[in-house]
Amino acid sequence: MRSLPNRPCAHALLPYLLAVCTLTTAPARAQEAPLPNPAIREAPALRFEHLSLEDGMAQGTGNSIMQDREGYLWIATQGGLHRYDGHTFKVYANTPFDTTSLSASWGWSATEAANGDFWVATEGGGLNHMDRATGTFTHYRHAPDDSTSLSSDRAFYALEDRRGDLWVATLTAGLNRMRAGEDGRFTHYRHDGDDPASLSSDVLFGITEDPGGDIWVSSANGLNRIDPETEAITRYLYDPSGNPGYRAPQNVISAWFPPDAPGVAWLATGNGLVRLHTDTGAYERFLLAPDRAPENLIHQVVPDPSAPGILWVAGPGPGLARFDIQAKTFTPYRHDPRDPHSLADNNVQSLLVDRSGTMWVGYANQGISAFNPGAVNFAHLRHDPDDPASLSPGNVWGVYEDQEGTLWVGTANGIRTWLTRFDAATGRVTRYTHDPSDPTTLLPGLYWAFAEDADGHLWTAGNGAGGLNRFDRATGRVTRFRPDGHRIGGVFALIPSRAHPGVLWVGHNRGLDRFDSATGRFTSLPMHPPDGGDDPVVLSLIEDPAGIVWAGTAGKGLARIDPTAGGGKEVVTWAADYDPHDTTSISDPRVQSIVMREKEPGILWLGTFNGGLNRFDTRTGKATHYLKEDGLADNVIYGILVDDAGTLWISTNGGISNFDPDTDTFRNYGLDDGLMALEYNQNAYGKGKDGTLYFGSGNGVTAFSPERLRTNTIPPQVALEDFKLFNESVAVGPDSPLKKPLADTDLITLRHDQNEITFDYVALHFANPAKNTYAYRLEGYDPDWVAAGTHRSATYTNLPPGDYTFRVKAANADGVWNEAGVSVGLVVTPPWWRTWWAYLGYALMLGGLVYGVDRTQRRRLRKKETERAQIREAEIRAEAQQKRREEAERLSEIGRAITSTLSIREIIDTVYENVNALMDAAVFGIGIYNEKRGRIDFPASKEQGETLRPFFYRVDDPDRFAAWCFNHRKEIIINDYETEYRQYVSRDLPPVEGGSPKSVLYLPLIHHDRVVGVITAQSFKQNAYTDYAVSILRTLATYAAIALDNAAAYRKLGNTVEELKTTQAQLVQSEKLASLGQLTAGIAHEIKNPLNFINNFAELNEELADEVVEVLEAGDTEEARAILDDLKVNAAQIAKHGKRADGIVRAMMQHARSSGGERETVDVNPFVEEYLNLAYHGQRARVPGFNADLVTDFAEDVGTAQMMPQEMGRVLINLLGNAFDAVYEYAASQNGQYAPKVTVATRRVGEAVEIRVADNGPGIPEDVKARIFEPFFTTKPTGSGTGLGLSLSHDIVTQGHGGMLAVESVPGEGAAFVVTVPG
Amino acid sequence: MKPNIKVLVVDDEHDVELLFRQRFRREIRKGEIELLFAFSGEEALSVLERQGKTDVVLVLSDINMPGMTGLELLCRIKAEPPPVPVCMMTAYGNDTYQRRAHECDCDGYLTKPIDFPALKDRIRSFADSHV
């Protein structure tokens, strides 16, 4: 509810009040009645959430409700068995001609079997066994001619005991027992009037197995205990006179055995709740309405899920009631036609407490309802028009519990206002009101501000006739106090001063007064608000331990009043106000409520009218904000209370928020939790002595003890609901991937083409099912958990063959996770052509082929050998082969050695060494084709082991072997030089180096079909080279070619790297120049302005000097004096702007001078400010029309840091330039709906100094953020940025200063770069 | 120059007021011209509102100011009738600025340092054409 207008409305109401109030008589206008305890006066409101036909139920009779091991709810109705998962109902009913459907739709109960199947007892259809996997039913019916069949088709309840025996209660024919392993064969237990050891009745209801294993069967005439071994029956509550009615006291409908109290059973009977002591048979009966018998019929009793000593009972008699075992009292909850969230109907059939702490009732025809039993911890006080001892009518505007524990509540119904007193000592309820004819009654108006003074007087005030009421608790008389001239209107805040006994601080519509309760004098404290206007409305007041008073105002923020600083005079200073440009200011200038926490001195918590909660630090003057997006229920705050644990309780427009500043967590309370309203009122809140918190609303007062409110800490059960292939549910079956129900399946095996799968899952936690949240993961596919929110399905398509595990976990609405969750294994098998046996087949086929070829070969060889019949030759051949093999191996090793070398000289050396070992190579050389110069270079040829100087042959030289070999791509093999050389060259030229050989080999070096050079070996002997030697050299030539190619590639790579290095250096330089350019533009602008002034004033002075001469000649000395004065002023201007320019130049010089390598002590704030100016003007010079809101937030204690000014300046220029670009470009895309802003902040963090440059631009996407400090990474169009700025800045900060450069960004909200350097 | 014509000078440098008052001291003394000053674009708009646009024959505005720039001021003034002549004065001989100024129907573009004799002629011509 919105607050009342600040201006008093009493004068408008006054005629009304006069007319009405004269009807009451003075002075005892009070209507009195006893009140035991206001907090339990009214049964706590429970809020029932209803589910019925429109929610998907097939029929509305909730005969019984059961929760299975997976967490699903099962509701037996007259129209089928329902499964509920918190979202949807699944109905199992009888289908004509389907013998596997339920035998009758009218079900009384469903229970779970040991194997997870269900037993369903039906009216007229006997017993059903439901196969959980298939959802099909097997029927067990009564057959008149079969004595081992079920005794009746009117089966009410079936229980499978720990032995596996099944017990079935019928409504007409006693009990049936089907022993484990004897399917379909029932033994009967019946009532026999003459046999006291027989069953007490044939009309049976419930069956329970106690912790000791005995079976308890409740009947229309008492309770039976059966020993399953001896089959002995003991009766309890049996009435031999018989003829029991349904409301008879011996009609036992169900029993509950508390696990922690052996020997005790709680029975729901036709006449109340019974506690039975099973050892002795003694019992106590608790009646809900002793004088109204029909209201005592109950069907079920269950324990409260969290409160020990509390039971809940339900039945057609009372509806629902809460039973306190200790107090032996019932609190009934009945249908209230005015309240749609009350019990839907008093005819309740069944009751369940589920494992998530939610309770369920089933009605005779209104479906089912869920409620939160914890809501009883909210108690409510309401007006009851029929009860004069109830709260006065109307809206609650004030709540106060005084030192004696008496509760005072101010209400107003639009015509009249009241103050209701709930006296703690006498228990009386008294209503007080204004009587215009009696000055000892309350002043007219609302009563919402309360205080007690040191003398024990109660003071109250409110919106209305501005003044204070001093209330005498003994006589009920009021003494009224109003300031002279009635200058104040509504009083909003009233607090006694601890520092100044007898003083009350009064916050009112015209500001603040100090009230002396001893003399009755008001003293106005002028507040002098900074805007120069009138004193604001003071909405809230608090006095801190130091005696400082803090005043929250309507529209002007927070004022601080120091009552002692001014030598006895109060000094008002303004501590905080909303500043839209400063996010550390308070978030709203209207401060409705102020509290402090003992553990946080100096911190005020402010509740604002529309800016949420503020944590205000009185030492720094800065505020932190908590808004709806942080978890607060609503941004409109009316009141804040601090509980004994130090957490805050905040009344808002959206319920009550509980905020724990120590953990920074919110828990919001709404109607579901038991609140009577979502809107609690301004000023209507207070805390009692025992820690009880009170909040007033339009409906009354809500009271609660915070420590009794708990969040639901029960993690949800998670279930896999469905498994789908290609969006079709997979049924359980022998040929299906699901052999068993999904819940019992460990592994699902799929073919490779069954690869589009869906899992549906659900958290079976019913406190607030719509707010259960999920995360899932397919291990082997998802790298991490997928946060699914409230979505209850996961689909995967095109899963490759492999092993997977699907896991899902869930959290309840309070965020408590079931981390274990559920999982199922999944195997997608590979196609047949990729299985192991397929591979085996491939291997066998290949083996066969090889074998076949081999056989043919051998046959041929054998034939040859026989033909030659020369064993010796064969031996020689074997030897030769052996040698070849060895040489081949050696060659391959050489090859490895050669090709692993990248230096040409080493390649030549290595080849030479090996050639030399295998043949005569007095002269050896490798020529490398030099394409650029058209020649073959021999960089390191050998003669007799000596390395020759480098030489070359031109490729077009016709007289060189090397050129011939190269050009013809052919080998030259000369074993007799004199006779053979002419085949290749026309002239016998001497070698460039060394002597003339007799045998010469030249082989081309070919790699990838390209001649890369030649290799030569020469000997001074004739016939030096055999075919074998040639072949060896050929092999080595191949290796050499590869090695040379590698070397060439490597060299090329080396060049590329060098080029890159050079380019990078150039780019770094250009980036530096760019920042220099920005800097220079800034400096130029800075310096141009003072120069203009100097020029202008100098010119002016020239003119004035001429003028003064003229004036003096004219004899006007007065005018001359005036001109001279102007001259002087202008000279001063010249000097001033000269100094300004000088300062700029000096600063520039300073930066230029600092060599960059030296760190200096730099005063951080002026340094940052200077560069901000330079960057800003530089930007404006560079980008015409650039504009942005610049905000500086410099912490005063930052001090100095060790920095290289020039380098760090470059970093700042870069960061600021980026920020300016970001907001400028963003502004261009936002069509004027956006105010660009760049914030520069400094602060000291321990030893370090932090400089933060933040913009409100588009922010930085995650992928960009990860790479932002990489060199050459840029988001700007090609050519407009080097991509080096941030990388350089990063290097300067981290390597140059040993600091850190971090980036923070929220996409859509802006980015911030934070430089941290050691201080 | 007609008597009592008003010129509004807009510049964030406060010393500009002193400079202009001295430069125009003779005209001011003779009552030919009245100088008004504003130190931001926002202030200029409120001065215009207070004075009534018809009394002001010319607005002279710097471009580079914190908050509302001179160009924005120009466009704002030109967006509402009646038309008031606006001359920009700037230290930047920047083509882009000049183009943008003319897009908003700027009546003159003076570069700093200002040629005051030329400015005076200009004001006279504006005053003459001012009805």
mmCIF file of N, CA, C and O in Angstrom, chain A residues 845-868:
data_model
loop_
_atom_site.group_PDB
_atom_site.id
_atom_site.type_symbol
_atom_site.label_atom_id
_atom_site.label_comp_id
_atom_site.label_asym_id
_atom_site.label_seq_id
_atom_site.Cartn_x
_atom_site.Cartn_y
_atom_site.Cartn_z
ATOM 1 N N MET A 845 40.156 -61.189 -44.374
ATOM 2 C CA MET A 845 40.143 -61.081 -45.823
ATOM 3 C C MET A 845 41.512 -60.670 -46.338
ATOM 4 O O MET A 845 42.040 -61.211 -47.305
ATOM 5 N N LEU A 846 42.103 -59.713 -45.669
ATOM 6 C CA LEU A 846 43.414 -59.219 -46.082
ATOM 7 C C LEU A 846 44.445 -60.332 -45.977
ATOM 8 O O LEU A 846 45.242 -60.575 -46.890
ATOM 9 N N GLY A 847 44.369 -61.081 -44.867
ATOM 10 C CA GLY A 847 45.305 -62.195 -44.637
ATOM 11 C C GLY A 847 45.225 -63.197 -45.779
ATOM 12 O O GLY A 847 46.230 -63.638 -46.339
ATOM 13 N N GLY A 848 43.988 -63.534 -46.187
ATOM 14 C CA GLY A 848 43.783 -64.502 -47.243
ATOM 15 C C GLY A 848 44.424 -64.038 -48.539
ATOM 16 O O GLY A 848 45.119 -64.789 -49.237
ATOM 17 N N LEU A 849 44.273 -62.765 -48.829
ATOM 18 C CA LEU A 849 44.811 -62.203 -50.063
ATOM 19 C C LEU A 849 46.330 -62.302 -50.089
ATOM 20 O O LEU A 849 46.931 -62.780 -51.058
ATOM 21 N N VAL A 850 46.934 -61.903 -48.994
ATOM 22 C CA VAL A 850 48.391 -61.935 -48.902
ATOM 23 C C VAL A 850 48.897 -63.356 -49.069
ATOM 24 O O VAL A 850 49.820 -63.651 -49.816
ATOM 25 N N TYR A 851 48.170 -64.234 -48.401
ATOM 26 C CA TYR A 851 48.564 -65.628 -48.448
ATOM 27 C C TYR A 851 48.560 -66.133 -49.895
ATOM 28 O O TYR A 851 49.512 -66.757 -50.362
ATOM 29 N N GLY A 852 47.524 -65.806 -50.619
ATOM 30 C CA GLY A 852 47.384 -66.259 -51.998
ATOM 31 C C GLY A 852 48.530 -65.772 -52.870
ATOM 32 O O GLY A 852 49.190 -66.550 -53.574
ATOM 33 N N VAL A 853 48.823 -64.482 -52.812
ATOM 34 C CA VAL A 853 49.892 -63.891 -53.613
ATOM 35 C C VAL A 853 51.222 -64.565 -53.275
ATOM 36 O O VAL A 853 52.008 -64.961 -54.147
ATOM 37 N N ASP A 854 51.437 -64.733 -52.004
ATOM 38 C CA ASP A 854 52.692 -65.291 -51.532
ATOM 39 C C ASP A 854 52.914 -66.699 -52.106
ATOM 40 O O ASP A 854 54.000 -67.048 -52.563
ATOM 41 N N ARG A 855 51.846 -67.457 -52.091
ATOM 42 C CA ARG A 855 51.966 -68.842 -52.580
ATOM 43 C C ARG A 855 52.404 -68.887 -54.048
ATOM 44 O O ARG A 855 53.307 -69.637 -54.429
ATOM 45 N N THR A 856 51.834 -68.064 -54.870
ATOM 46 C CA THR A 856 52.192 -68.032 -56.279
ATOM 47 C C THR A 856 53.664 -67.693 -56.444
ATOM 48 O O THR A 856 54.405 -68.329 -57.218
ATOM 49 N N GLN A 857 54.117 -66.679 -55.720
ATOM 50 C CA GLN A 857 55.495 -66.235 -55.802
ATOM 51 C C GLN A 857 56.460 -67.380 -55.487
ATOM 52 O O GLN A 857 57.434 -67.643 -56.206
ATOM 53 N N ARG A 858 56.135 -68.017 -54.381
ATOM 54 C CA ARG A 858 57.036 -69.092 -53.940
ATOM 55 C C ARG A 858 57.154 -70.209 -54.988
ATOM 56 O O ARG A 858 58.228 -70.723 -55.257
ATOM 57 N N ARG A 859 56.006 -70.492 -55.548
ATOM 58 C CA ARG A 859 56.025 -71.574 -56.540
ATOM 59 C C ARG A 859 56.995 -71.232 -57.679
ATOM 60 O O ARG A 859 57.821 -72.018 -58.096
ATOM 61 N N ARG A 860 56.948 -70.005 -58.142
ATOM 62 C CA ARG A 860 57.790 -69.561 -59.252
ATOM 63 C C ARG A 860 59.271 -69.657 -58.892
ATOM 64 O O ARG A 860 60.102 -70.148 -59.648
ATOM 65 N N LEU A 861 59.582 -69.184 -57.681
ATOM 66 C CA LEU A 861 60.966 -69.149 -57.220
ATOM 67 C C LEU A 861 61.539 -70.577 -57.172
ATOM 68 O O LEU A 861 62.656 -70.850 -57.646
ATOM 69 N N ARG A 862 60.650 -71.431 -56.606
ATOM 70 C CA ARG A 862 61.139 -72.799 -56.452
ATOM 71 C C ARG A 862 61.481 -73.398 -57.829
ATOM 72 O O ARG A 862 62.483 -74.066 -58.039
ATOM 73 N N LYS A 863 60.680 -73.078 -58.777
ATOM 74 C CA LYS A 863 60.882 -73.585 -60.125
ATOM 75 C C LYS A 863 62.235 -73.137 -60.680
ATOM 76 O O LYS A 863 63.031 -73.935 -61.186
ATOM 77 N N LYS A 864 62.511 -71.838 -60.510
ATOM 78 C CA LYS A 864 63.771 -71.266 -60.982
ATOM 79 C C LYS A 864 64.954 -71.979 -60.342
ATOM 80 O O LYS A 864 65.928 -72.381 -61.017
ATOM 81 N N GLU A 865 64.834 -72.113 -59.050
ATOM 82 C CA GLU A 865 65.955 -72.685 -58.300
ATOM 83 C C GLU A 865 66.252 -74.118 -58.768
ATOM 84 O O GLU A 865 67.408 -74.519 -58.922
ATOM 85 N N THR A 866 65.167 -74.867 -58.956
ATOM 86 C CA THR A 866 65.406 -76.232 -59.421
ATOM 87 C C THR A 866 66.075 -76.212 -60.778
ATOM 88 O O THR A 866 66.958 -77.011 -61.074
ATOM 89 N N GLU A 867 65.650 -75.292 -61.630
ATOM 90 C CA GLU A 867 66.223 -75.199 -62.962
ATOM 91 C C GLU A 867 67.721 -74.962 -62.861
ATOM 92 O O GLU A 867 68.512 -75.607 -63.547
ATOM 93 N N ARG A 868 68.139 -74.031 -62.052
ATOM 94 C CA ARG A 868 69.562 -73.722 -61.957
ATOM 95 C C ARG A 868 70.321 -74.807 -61.203
ATOM 96 O O ARG A 868 71.466 -75.098 -61.533
#
